[in-house]
Amino acid sequence: MALIRAFVIVCSLCLIVASRAVADEAAHLANPIQLLLGDPPRAPTDVSGLPKGEGRFAASGLTVSTSDRAAVARFYRLYKAANLVPSDWSGSVAGCQAGSIGADYREATRQQINFFRALAGLPAAVSMDSGFSADDQQAALMFSANGQLSHFPPSSWRCYTANGYEAAGKSNLALGNTGPDAVKGYMDDDGTNNAIVGHRRWLLYPQTQLMGTGDVTDAPNDGYNTNALWVQDGSFGGVRPAVRDDFVAWPPQGYVPYDLVPARWSFSYPDADFSAATVSVTRDGQPVSVRFEINASDANGYGENALVWVVDNRDTSAATVLPKPLSDTSYRVVINGARIGGQPRNFDYTVIVFDPDPAVPPMSFLPAQPNLTVGRSITLTMSGNSGSIVSAGWSGSRAFDLQFASATSIKLTGIAPGSATVTVTDAGGNSALLLVTVSAQGSGADWQIGGRGDGTAEAMTLVADVLPASLDDARAGAYFVAAQLPDGSLYLNNGQGWVSFTGGAIPSRMTETLTQRSFPVFVGLDTRGLSGTQILVGYGTDANDMLNNGKYRAIYTIP
């Protein structure tokens, strides 16, 4: 009990290419993962065989008033929270095993979809259908194994399945992005093949009630990170529900966080004729350039009819992020010459671009002090970044190899004792530096445990990050999670849920080979009434090792 009591006491307290170095003391760059969206799927001709209504994972609706600046800033925390959750993909590219993603990752993807729909003023209660998701998982595996995207993949492809083929024709497809990040990519809809912003229009189709998602993440054996997001259900062509603004615009009317404003703007209305429409935009009262992307009928067939334009001649070939505004910036959009039901109609609305998180710290690395040794690999994830990483490199002695692990993380592998400085730059032009030292021998005391929390009180997400001591790497062990309430009561997570603990054997959250690990503590949890609760995370070869050697930390206190 003394050891247990010690634990309780603290409670209260697309393509990966690596650069090859050619000389020491020089600057070396790695090629970033190429993010690619396929063409959007065409509208189905028959939806009689597709389900509609609520799927297996029930979804409560999200709402937000974009006329309320503070409300949008709070709501934005849901977007940031969804990006924290790890995927826990269980498949194998080499073995053509589609596997599955973790339920929390699927929920984070669903939350991200509904976040964007709510901000656009649509019904935001889309659910994930288990059948759609299972088929999308097979589609994602095909794309990962072949390094290509297609709505009609040939049967000669590696890991081909008929169910994957079916999903490919009804899904948004991404190479290099997965889960919530892929949802953001579909909303941006960059790329020379996406002038019609069809991916965005499917996500913002008002009638949709069911979607599905499948991902391959951190794929070894020459696989690629991929996502397939099923976007067509049996509600297609049905009665249009009420939407906040009558039309569907992105960015929407009202307050919009600056990093959600894409290069391509769009305006949708059912059965509208935009062939003679014009668009003018002013920024804080001054005219800005507008370049049409589409306004003709050949862009129809992807959700609702749409008009698409580019403001300020921004680059649409790849993802870009608006510079952080020093003050709120108003864009007035005036559309003339549209025809709705054969009758002329004009539209006039204002988008206010703002910084929802001015106090966010500069871009940084997680973990902040990687305990790298020769032969060990560690993934560094960026926090505080705007969009994906666009460049990464290192200077100094050739102590490690550097690869891109994902759009927002890099992987270092120690190859020789020494030090070098890693430099990373994101799509918003922000940069961060980190001095990394590689040791010849491991240590039993260089472990790190931390946590990342975000969201709202009604839907809070917390992810634990554990980097075991270098001498513990690859040993059999377990991870532990505890919650200490303000009244002193203690709960432990046994992998199935939270259980009250008053003594005895300490249950583990999971038992597996010890390695760098991120895992969700909770996702979308209503924390109202839990203020002051502390969350602890630990690891060890067993509970005694964790307690005897103090391998645990309080990582978060619920505000």
XYZ file of C-alpha atoms in Angstrom:
559
model
C 0.000 0.000 0.000
C 2.934 2.353 0.558
C 3.803 2.168 -3.113
C 0.201 2.707 -4.120
C 0.006 5.616 -1.720
C 2.987 7.229 -3.466
C 1.050 7.135 -6.709
C -1.953 8.697 -4.969
C 0.181 11.451 -3.433
C 1.339 12.624 -6.826
C -2.296 12.591 -7.925
C -2.824 15.455 -5.593
C 0.198 17.195 -6.768
C 1.952 10.543 -50.315
C 5.729 9.675 -50.258
C 8.401 9.689 -47.630
C 11.891 10.501 -48.908
C 14.812 11.068 -46.553
C 17.737 13.200 -47.589
C 21.153 11.555 -47.656
C 23.903 13.612 -46.050
C 26.957 14.229 -48.197
C 29.184 15.985 -45.685
C 29.268 16.811 -41.992
C 28.660 20.330 -40.665
C 26.382 21.097 -43.645
C 22.668 21.779 -43.973
C 20.575 18.805 -45.047
C 16.918 18.809 -46.067
C 14.306 16.064 -46.191
C 11.566 16.072 -48.801
C 8.142 16.618 -47.199
C 5.307 14.179 -47.676
C 3.417 15.078 -50.832
C -0.237 15.723 -49.981
C -2.562 14.711 -52.789
C -6.334 14.729 -53.163
C -7.972 12.633 -55.830
C -10.772 13.978 -58.007
C -14.028 14.183 -56.018
C -16.585 11.413 -56.557
C -19.469 12.132 -58.920
C -23.055 12.198 -57.665
C -24.646 8.743 -57.464
C -27.333 7.854 -59.999
C -29.127 5.490 -57.607
C -29.114 5.675 -53.807
C -31.878 3.154 -53.165
C -29.360 0.643 -51.788
C -27.609 3.093 -49.467
C -28.631 3.481 -45.811
C -29.716 6.772 -44.348
C -30.408 7.974 -40.870
C -28.304 7.415 -37.769
C -25.481 4.897 -37.968
C -23.997 2.732 -35.250
C -22.087 5.623 -33.693
C -24.701 8.084 -32.489
C -23.817 11.730 -33.027
C -25.050 14.689 -31.050
C -25.404 17.810 -33.162
C -23.004 20.741 -32.949
C -24.088 24.355 -33.312
C -22.359 27.734 -33.197
C -23.344 31.309 -33.973
C -20.757 32.805 -36.316
C -22.001 36.279 -35.409
C -20.527 35.755 -31.922
C -16.740 36.174 -31.993
C -16.164 34.666 -28.546
C -18.409 31.685 -29.333
C -16.459 30.916 -32.512
C -13.144 31.176 -30.626
C -14.410 28.636 -28.058
C -15.815 26.411 -30.792
C -12.439 26.445 -32.559
C -11.023 24.421 -29.650
C -12.964 21.396 -30.971
C -11.051 21.650 -34.250
C -7.727 21.746 -32.423
C -8.735 18.890 -30.126
C -9.626 16.539 -32.982
C -6.096 16.842 -34.351
C -4.580 15.489 -31.116
C -5.966 11.966 -31.306
C -3.665 9.129 -32.507
C -5.030 6.617 -35.012
C -4.054 3.240 -33.503
C -4.220 1.606 -36.949
C -3.926 -2.177 -36.602
C -3.342 -3.331 -40.187
C -0.391 -4.275 -42.387
C 0.384 -3.075 -45.892
C 2.830 -5.909 -46.506
C 0.229 -8.490 -45.487
C -2.688 -6.734 -47.253
C -4.485 -6.530 -43.905
C -6.819 -3.535 -43.790
C -7.059 -3.650 -40.018
C -8.991 -0.870 -38.320
C -8.460 2.514 -36.749
C -9.185 3.227 -33.115
C -12.735 4.171 -32.173
C -11.410 7.426 -30.702
C -9.746 8.344 -34.012
C -12.952 7.626 -35.880
C -14.809 9.799 -33.391
C -12.258 12.595 -33.833
C -12.763 12.443 -37.599
C -16.542 12.592 -37.139
C -16.165 15.540 -34.785
C -14.021 17.356 -37.339
C -16.646 16.869 -40.056
C -19.403 18.179 -37.822
C -17.223 21.079 -36.685
C -16.956 22.353 -40.262
C -20.630 21.694 -40.985
C -21.710 23.628 -37.877
C -19.448 26.558 -38.763
C -21.013 26.584 -42.242
C -24.504 26.665 -40.700
C -25.555 23.105 -41.632
C -27.073 20.286 -39.603
C -23.979 18.963 -37.818
C -25.002 15.521 -36.582
C -23.357 13.273 -39.171
C -22.794 9.744 -37.854
C -20.262 7.135 -38.913
C -21.802 4.040 -40.503
C -19.845 0.910 -39.558
C -20.359 -0.675 -42.981
C -19.156 2.411 -44.845
C -16.105 2.608 -42.571
C -15.212 -1.072 -43.025
C -15.277 -0.702 -46.817
C -13.347 2.582 -46.657
C -10.689 0.807 -44.603
C -10.153 -1.612 -47.481
C -10.061 1.257 -49.979
C -7.455 3.120 -47.898
C -5.299 -0.025 -47.826
C -5.403 -0.291 -51.620
C -4.309 3.317 -52.044
C -1.549 2.910 -49.465
C -0.223 -0.277 -51.056
C -0.190 1.187 -54.569
C 0.717 4.787 -53.815
C -2.103 6.028 -56.040
C -5.690 7.248 -55.796
C -8.566 6.160 -58.032
C -12.343 6.065 -57.783
C -12.184 3.017 -60.063
C -9.132 1.015 -58.942
C -8.260 -1.905 -61.261
C -8.460 -5.462 -59.970
C -4.722 -5.818 -60.713
C -3.851 -3.496 -57.817
C -2.161 -4.898 -54.748
C -4.616 -5.605 -51.903
C -7.615 -5.162 -54.235
C -11.070 -6.039 -52.865
C -14.551 -5.574 -54.273
C -15.667 -3.767 -51.116
C -12.727 -1.392 -51.389
C -13.655 -0.715 -55.014
C -17.233 0.105 -53.984
C -16.008 2.540 -51.325
C -13.558 4.217 -53.694
C -16.370 5.369 -55.962
C -18.351 6.978 -53.145
C -15.570 8.535 -51.090
C -13.271 11.521 -50.893
C -9.701 10.222 -51.255
C -6.420 11.557 -49.854
C -2.788 10.465 -50.050
C -0.479 11.812 -47.339
C -3.263 12.975 -44.993
C -5.458 10.938 -42.656
C -8.380 11.344 -40.253
C -9.075 14.882 -39.015
C -6.140 16.259 -41.032
C -7.668 14.777 -44.196
C -10.981 16.468 -43.395
C -9.182 19.823 -43.274
C -7.504 18.955 -46.576
C -10.873 18.226 -48.199
C -12.201 21.564 -46.936
C -9.180 23.417 -48.370
C -9.524 21.455 -51.647
C -6.154 22.552 -53.015
C -4.530 21.088 -56.106
C -4.765 21.757 -59.804
C -7.466 19.096 -60.172
C -9.798 20.573 -57.562
C -11.058 23.862 -59.001
C -14.629 22.616 -58.480
C -13.973 22.024 -54.721
C -16.011 18.831 -54.971
C -14.564 17.326 -51.777
C -15.686 20.372 -49.793
C -19.116 20.367 -51.391
C -19.703 16.742 -50.394
C -18.693 17.472 -46.794
C -21.058 20.455 -46.785
C -24.002 18.748 -48.513
C -26.909 19.599 -46.181
C -28.870 16.346 -46.569
C -26.050 13.968 -45.601
C -26.565 12.052 -42.372
C -24.140 9.120 -42.691
C -20.480 8.959 -43.644
C -17.681 6.475 -43.117
C -13.912 6.682 -42.794
C -10.893 4.445 -43.266
C -7.204 5.236 -42.777
C -3.757 3.766 -43.122
C -1.346 5.669 -40.893
C 2.382 5.445 -40.131
C 2.457 2.602 -42.645
C 5.681 0.573 -42.768
C 6.719 -1.685 -45.657
C 6.640 1.091 -48.255
C 3.049 2.019 -47.544
C 1.619 5.527 -47.748
C -0.620 7.403 -45.320
C -4.093 7.442 -46.863
C -7.710 8.281 -46.114
C -10.987 7.301 -47.738
C -14.054 9.212 -46.499
C -17.449 7.898 -47.649
C -19.604 10.950 -48.407
C -22.729 9.637 -50.154
C -25.654 8.120 -48.301
C -29.290 7.366 -49.015
C -30.308 10.952 -48.224
C -28.810 12.278 -51.461
C -31.431 14.190 -53.430
C -33.862 14.208 -50.504
C -35.601 17.154 -48.883
C -33.087 19.871 -48.044
C -33.056 20.703 -44.315
C -32.997 24.274 -43.081
C -29.555 25.884 -43.139
C -28.536 28.995 -41.250
C -27.862 31.334 -44.175
C -30.089 29.777 -46.857
C -26.939 29.367 -48.965
C -23.790 27.375 -48.085
C -20.560 29.393 -48.284
C -16.988 28.582 -47.353
C -15.578 30.500 -45.675
C -18.987 31.193 -44.133
C -20.675 34.421 -43.188
C -19.505 35.793 -39.849
C -16.351 35.192 -37.799
C -13.897 32.622 -39.188
C -10.476 31.612 -37.757
C -7.770 32.752 -40.166
C -6.157 29.326 -40.596
C -9.439 27.873 -41.864
C -9.690 30.327 -44.775
C -8.679 28.480 -47.976
C -7.317 29.847 -51.236
C -10.530 28.859 -53.023
C -13.773 30.393 -51.756
C -17.093 28.791 -52.652
C -20.812 29.544 -52.615
C -23.411 26.811 -53.098
C -27.131 26.810 -53.686
C -29.317 23.924 -54.874
C -30.078 23.928 -58.619
C -28.635 27.433 -59.007
C -27.467 28.766 -62.359
C -24.202 30.663 -61.882
C -23.237 30.858 -65.568
C -23.758 34.642 -65.695
C -22.868 35.398 -62.076
C -20.214 37.891 -60.995
C -18.355 38.157 -57.697
C -16.752 41.200 -56.108
C -14.854 41.254 -52.815
C -13.639 44.097 -50.637
C -11.274 43.847 -47.669
C -11.978 46.427 -44.996
C -13.708 48.466 -47.693
C -10.937 48.221 -50.313
C -11.415 46.123 -53.488
C -9.297 42.973 -53.808
C -8.667 40.834 -56.866
C -11.010 37.961 -57.648
C -10.193 35.131 -60.027
C -12.966 32.780 -61.088
C -12.296 29.069 -60.795
C -15.740 27.835 -61.868
C -19.189 29.264 -62.522
C -20.521 26.951 -65.238
C -22.762 23.889 -65.295
C -19.838 21.533 -65.969
C -18.979 21.922 -62.280
C -22.339 20.522 -61.185
C -22.792 16.991 -59.931
C -20.816 17.325 -56.692
C -23.321 18.086 -53.983
C -25.045 21.428 -54.562
C -24.278 23.691 -57.541
C -21.456 26.073 -56.756
C -19.530 29.180 -57.656
C -15.784 29.130 -56.865
C -13.258 31.973 -56.871
C -9.812 32.875 -55.550
C -9.151 36.021 -53.500
C -5.844 37.909 -53.777
C -4.525 35.503 -56.405
C -3.475 32.965 -53.764
C -1.682 29.808 -54.857
C -4.162 26.933 -55.277
C -1.689 24.233 -56.288
C -0.835 23.343 -52.678
C -2.052 24.051 -49.165
C -1.302 27.564 -47.919
C -2.237 29.401 -44.737
C -3.246 33.042 -44.451
C -0.812 35.130 -42.409
C -2.012 35.645 -38.852
C -4.001 38.906 -38.844
C -2.992 41.672 -36.463
C -6.656 42.666 -36.154
C -10.050 41.443 -37.347
C -10.334 41.732 -41.134
C -13.685 42.038 -42.930
C -14.274 40.650 -46.412
C -17.541 41.698 -48.025
C -18.702 39.360 -50.790
C -21.276 40.517 -53.373
C -22.647 38.021 -55.902
C -24.778 39.371 -58.753
C -26.427 37.620 -61.663
C -27.215 34.261 -60.063
C -30.474 32.600 -61.089
C -32.454 30.557 -58.592
C -35.442 28.689 -60.001
C -35.097 30.744 -63.177
C -35.319 34.034 -61.266
C -32.427 36.491 -60.827
C -31.049 36.772 -57.303
C -28.157 38.617 -55.703
C -26.315 37.798 -52.478
C -24.342 40.008 -50.088
C -22.524 38.741 -46.980
C -19.435 39.480 -44.872
C -16.682 37.159 -43.662
C -14.659 38.403 -40.674
C -11.251 36.741 -40.468
C -9.743 36.738 -36.974
C -7.137 35.090 -34.761
C -9.018 32.840 -32.319
C -5.954 31.994 -30.250
C -3.586 34.977 -30.024
C -1.912 33.585 -26.902
C -0.848 30.312 -28.556
C 2.859 29.640 -27.909
C 5.321 29.557 -30.808
C 5.708 26.362 -32.808
C 7.574 23.721 -30.802
C 8.618 20.070 -30.778
C 7.115 17.198 -28.804
C 9.002 15.673 -27.064
C 11.079 18.743 -26.324
C 14.166 16.710 -25.352
C 14.230 13.465 -27.356
C 16.389 10.832 -25.648
C 17.934 9.595 -28.866
C 20.528 6.827 -28.829
C 22.322 5.032 -31.637
C 19.821 2.771 -33.392
C 16.750 4.255 -31.718
C 13.992 6.060 -33.652
C 11.850 8.835 -32.174
C 9.002 10.779 -33.777
C 8.885 14.536 -33.165
C 5.402 16.038 -33.472
C 4.928 19.755 -34.012
C 2.611 21.821 -31.826
C 1.492 25.400 -32.402
C 1.985 24.984 -36.148
C -0.152 26.514 -38.906
C -0.927 23.770 -41.380
C 1.447 21.061 -42.505
C 5.248 21.057 -42.414
C 6.656 22.321 -45.694
C 10.363 21.868 -44.954
C 12.571 20.106 -42.414
C 16.302 19.645 -42.190
C 19.305 19.565 -39.915
C 22.779 21.043 -39.632
C 25.750 19.772 -37.689
C 27.377 16.363 -37.382
C 25.585 13.465 -39.033
C 24.246 12.039 -35.789
C 20.854 10.911 -37.112
C 18.754 10.325 -40.198
C 15.660 12.491 -40.673
C 12.451 11.455 -42.417
C 8.937 12.836 -42.580
C 6.566 10.679 -40.543
C 3.386 12.594 -41.407
C 2.267 16.039 -42.531
C 2.944 17.352 -39.008
C 5.730 15.140 -37.660
C 9.268 13.984 -38.432
C 11.155 10.830 -37.496
C 14.757 10.803 -36.261
C 16.935 7.680 -36.113
C 20.245 7.839 -34.252
C 23.212 6.659 -36.301
C 26.264 7.979 -34.390
C 27.086 9.882 -31.191
C 26.967 13.626 -31.729
C 24.685 16.656 -31.988
C 22.834 18.493 -34.732
C 20.143 21.167 -34.946
C 16.783 20.340 -36.515
C 14.875 23.135 -38.295
C 11.211 22.828 -39.289
C 9.011 25.341 -41.165
C 5.238 25.119 -41.568
C 2.831 26.323 -44.258
C 2.271 29.559 -42.343
C 5.960 30.463 -42.487
C 6.606 29.689 -38.800
C 9.870 27.960 -37.878
C 11.264 26.094 -34.880
C 14.760 24.877 -33.948
C 15.776 21.978 -31.706
C 19.251 20.802 -30.718
C 19.261 16.998 -30.726
C 22.027 14.945 -29.123
C 22.567 11.254 -29.857
C 24.123 9.187 -27.069
C 26.187 6.062 -27.546
C 24.524 4.313 -24.598
C 21.048 4.325 -23.164
C 19.845 5.465 -19.756
C 17.179 4.279 -17.369
C 16.262 7.812 -16.303
C 15.721 9.713 -19.560
C 11.993 8.951 -19.881
C 9.430 11.671 -20.577
C 5.673 11.769 -19.963
C 3.369 14.604 -20.990
C -0.153 15.391 -22.104
C -1.998 17.517 -24.659
C -5.517 18.687 -23.876
C -7.932 20.802 -25.888
C -11.610 21.275 -26.569
C -14.490 22.783 -24.637
C -15.865 21.913 -21.224
C -18.692 20.066 -22.970
C -16.294 18.071 -25.183
C -12.729 17.866 -23.891
C -9.982 15.709 -25.426
C -6.776 14.643 -23.686
C -3.929 12.632 -25.216
C -1.022 11.190 -23.222
C 2.497 11.117 -24.691
C 4.972 8.614 -23.249
C 8.613 8.269 -24.278
C 10.130 5.421 -22.214
C 13.698 5.566 -20.972
C 16.106 4.461 -23.679
C 17.035 1.355 -21.661
C 13.333 0.471 -21.355
C 12.732 0.658 -25.107
C 11.386 -2.626 -26.557
C 10.923 -4.272 -23.130
C 7.625 -5.905 -22.215
C 5.587 -3.571 -20.050
C 2.404 -1.616 -19.418
C 0.957 1.902 -19.384
C -1.149 3.226 -16.499
C -3.702 6.051 -16.227
C -5.281 7.464 -13.054
C -7.697 10.274 -12.216
C -7.740 11.956 -8.793
C -10.953 13.887 -8.097
C -10.942 16.981 -5.876
C -12.617 14.990 -3.074
C -9.613 12.625 -2.987
C -11.256 9.644 -4.653
C -9.068 7.785 -7.146
C -10.080 6.125 -10.413
C -7.909 4.005 -12.685
C -8.432 3.199 -16.338
C -8.287 -0.539 -17.022
C -8.552 -0.264 -20.803
C -12.318 -0.764 -20.722
C -13.266 2.231 -18.613
C -12.701 3.993 -15.307
C -12.891 1.945 -12.095
C -12.790 3.123 -8.502
C -9.547 2.204 -6.751
C -9.132 1.767 -3.005
C -6.228 -0.678 -2.933
C -4.935 -3.955 -4.303
C -3.535 -4.723 -7.731
C -3.190 -1.717 -10.032
C -4.869 -2.307 -13.413
C -3.089 -1.134 -16.550
C -4.540 0.917 -19.390
C -2.775 -1.441 -21.822
C -0.009 -4.044 -21.802
C 2.417 -4.150 -24.713
C 6.032 -3.698 -25.763
C 7.321 -0.401 -24.392
C 8.003 2.200 -27.062
C 7.206 5.831 -27.787
C 3.437 5.959 -27.468
C 0.605 8.477 -27.695
C -2.866 7.375 -26.666
C -6.168 9.070 -25.822
C -7.115 9.402 -22.173
C -10.552 10.677 -23.202
C -12.107 12.117 -26.350
C -15.047 14.511 -26.388
C -15.627 14.085 -22.635
C -18.127 16.355 -20.887
C -15.898 17.635 -18.077
C -18.430 19.948 -16.476
C -18.469 19.059 -12.785
C -14.947 17.578 -12.923
C -13.014 20.817 -12.449
C -9.810 20.267 -10.476
C -9.510 16.582 -11.367
C -5.893 15.583 -12.005
C -4.866 13.006 -14.588
C -1.730 10.917 -14.033
C 0.030 8.700 -16.546
C 2.817 6.201 -15.905
C 4.600 3.257 -17.441
C 6.840 0.397 -16.389
C 7.624 -3.243 -16.871
C 4.865 -3.649 -14.280
C 3.120 -1.550 -11.633
C 5.923 -2.059 -9.114
C 8.536 -0.827 -11.579
C 6.421 2.264 -12.234
C 5.979 3.043 -8.534
C 9.433 2.085 -7.280
C 11.199 4.128 -9.947
C 8.725 7.013 -10.054
C 7.883 6.590 -13.732
C 4.663 8.608 -13.608
C 3.588 12.228 -13.932
C 0.514 14.376 -13.408
C -0.093 15.474 -17.005
C -3.279 17.526 -16.830
C -5.701 19.227 -14.457
C -9.239 19.691 -15.759
C -9.980 23.446 -15.652
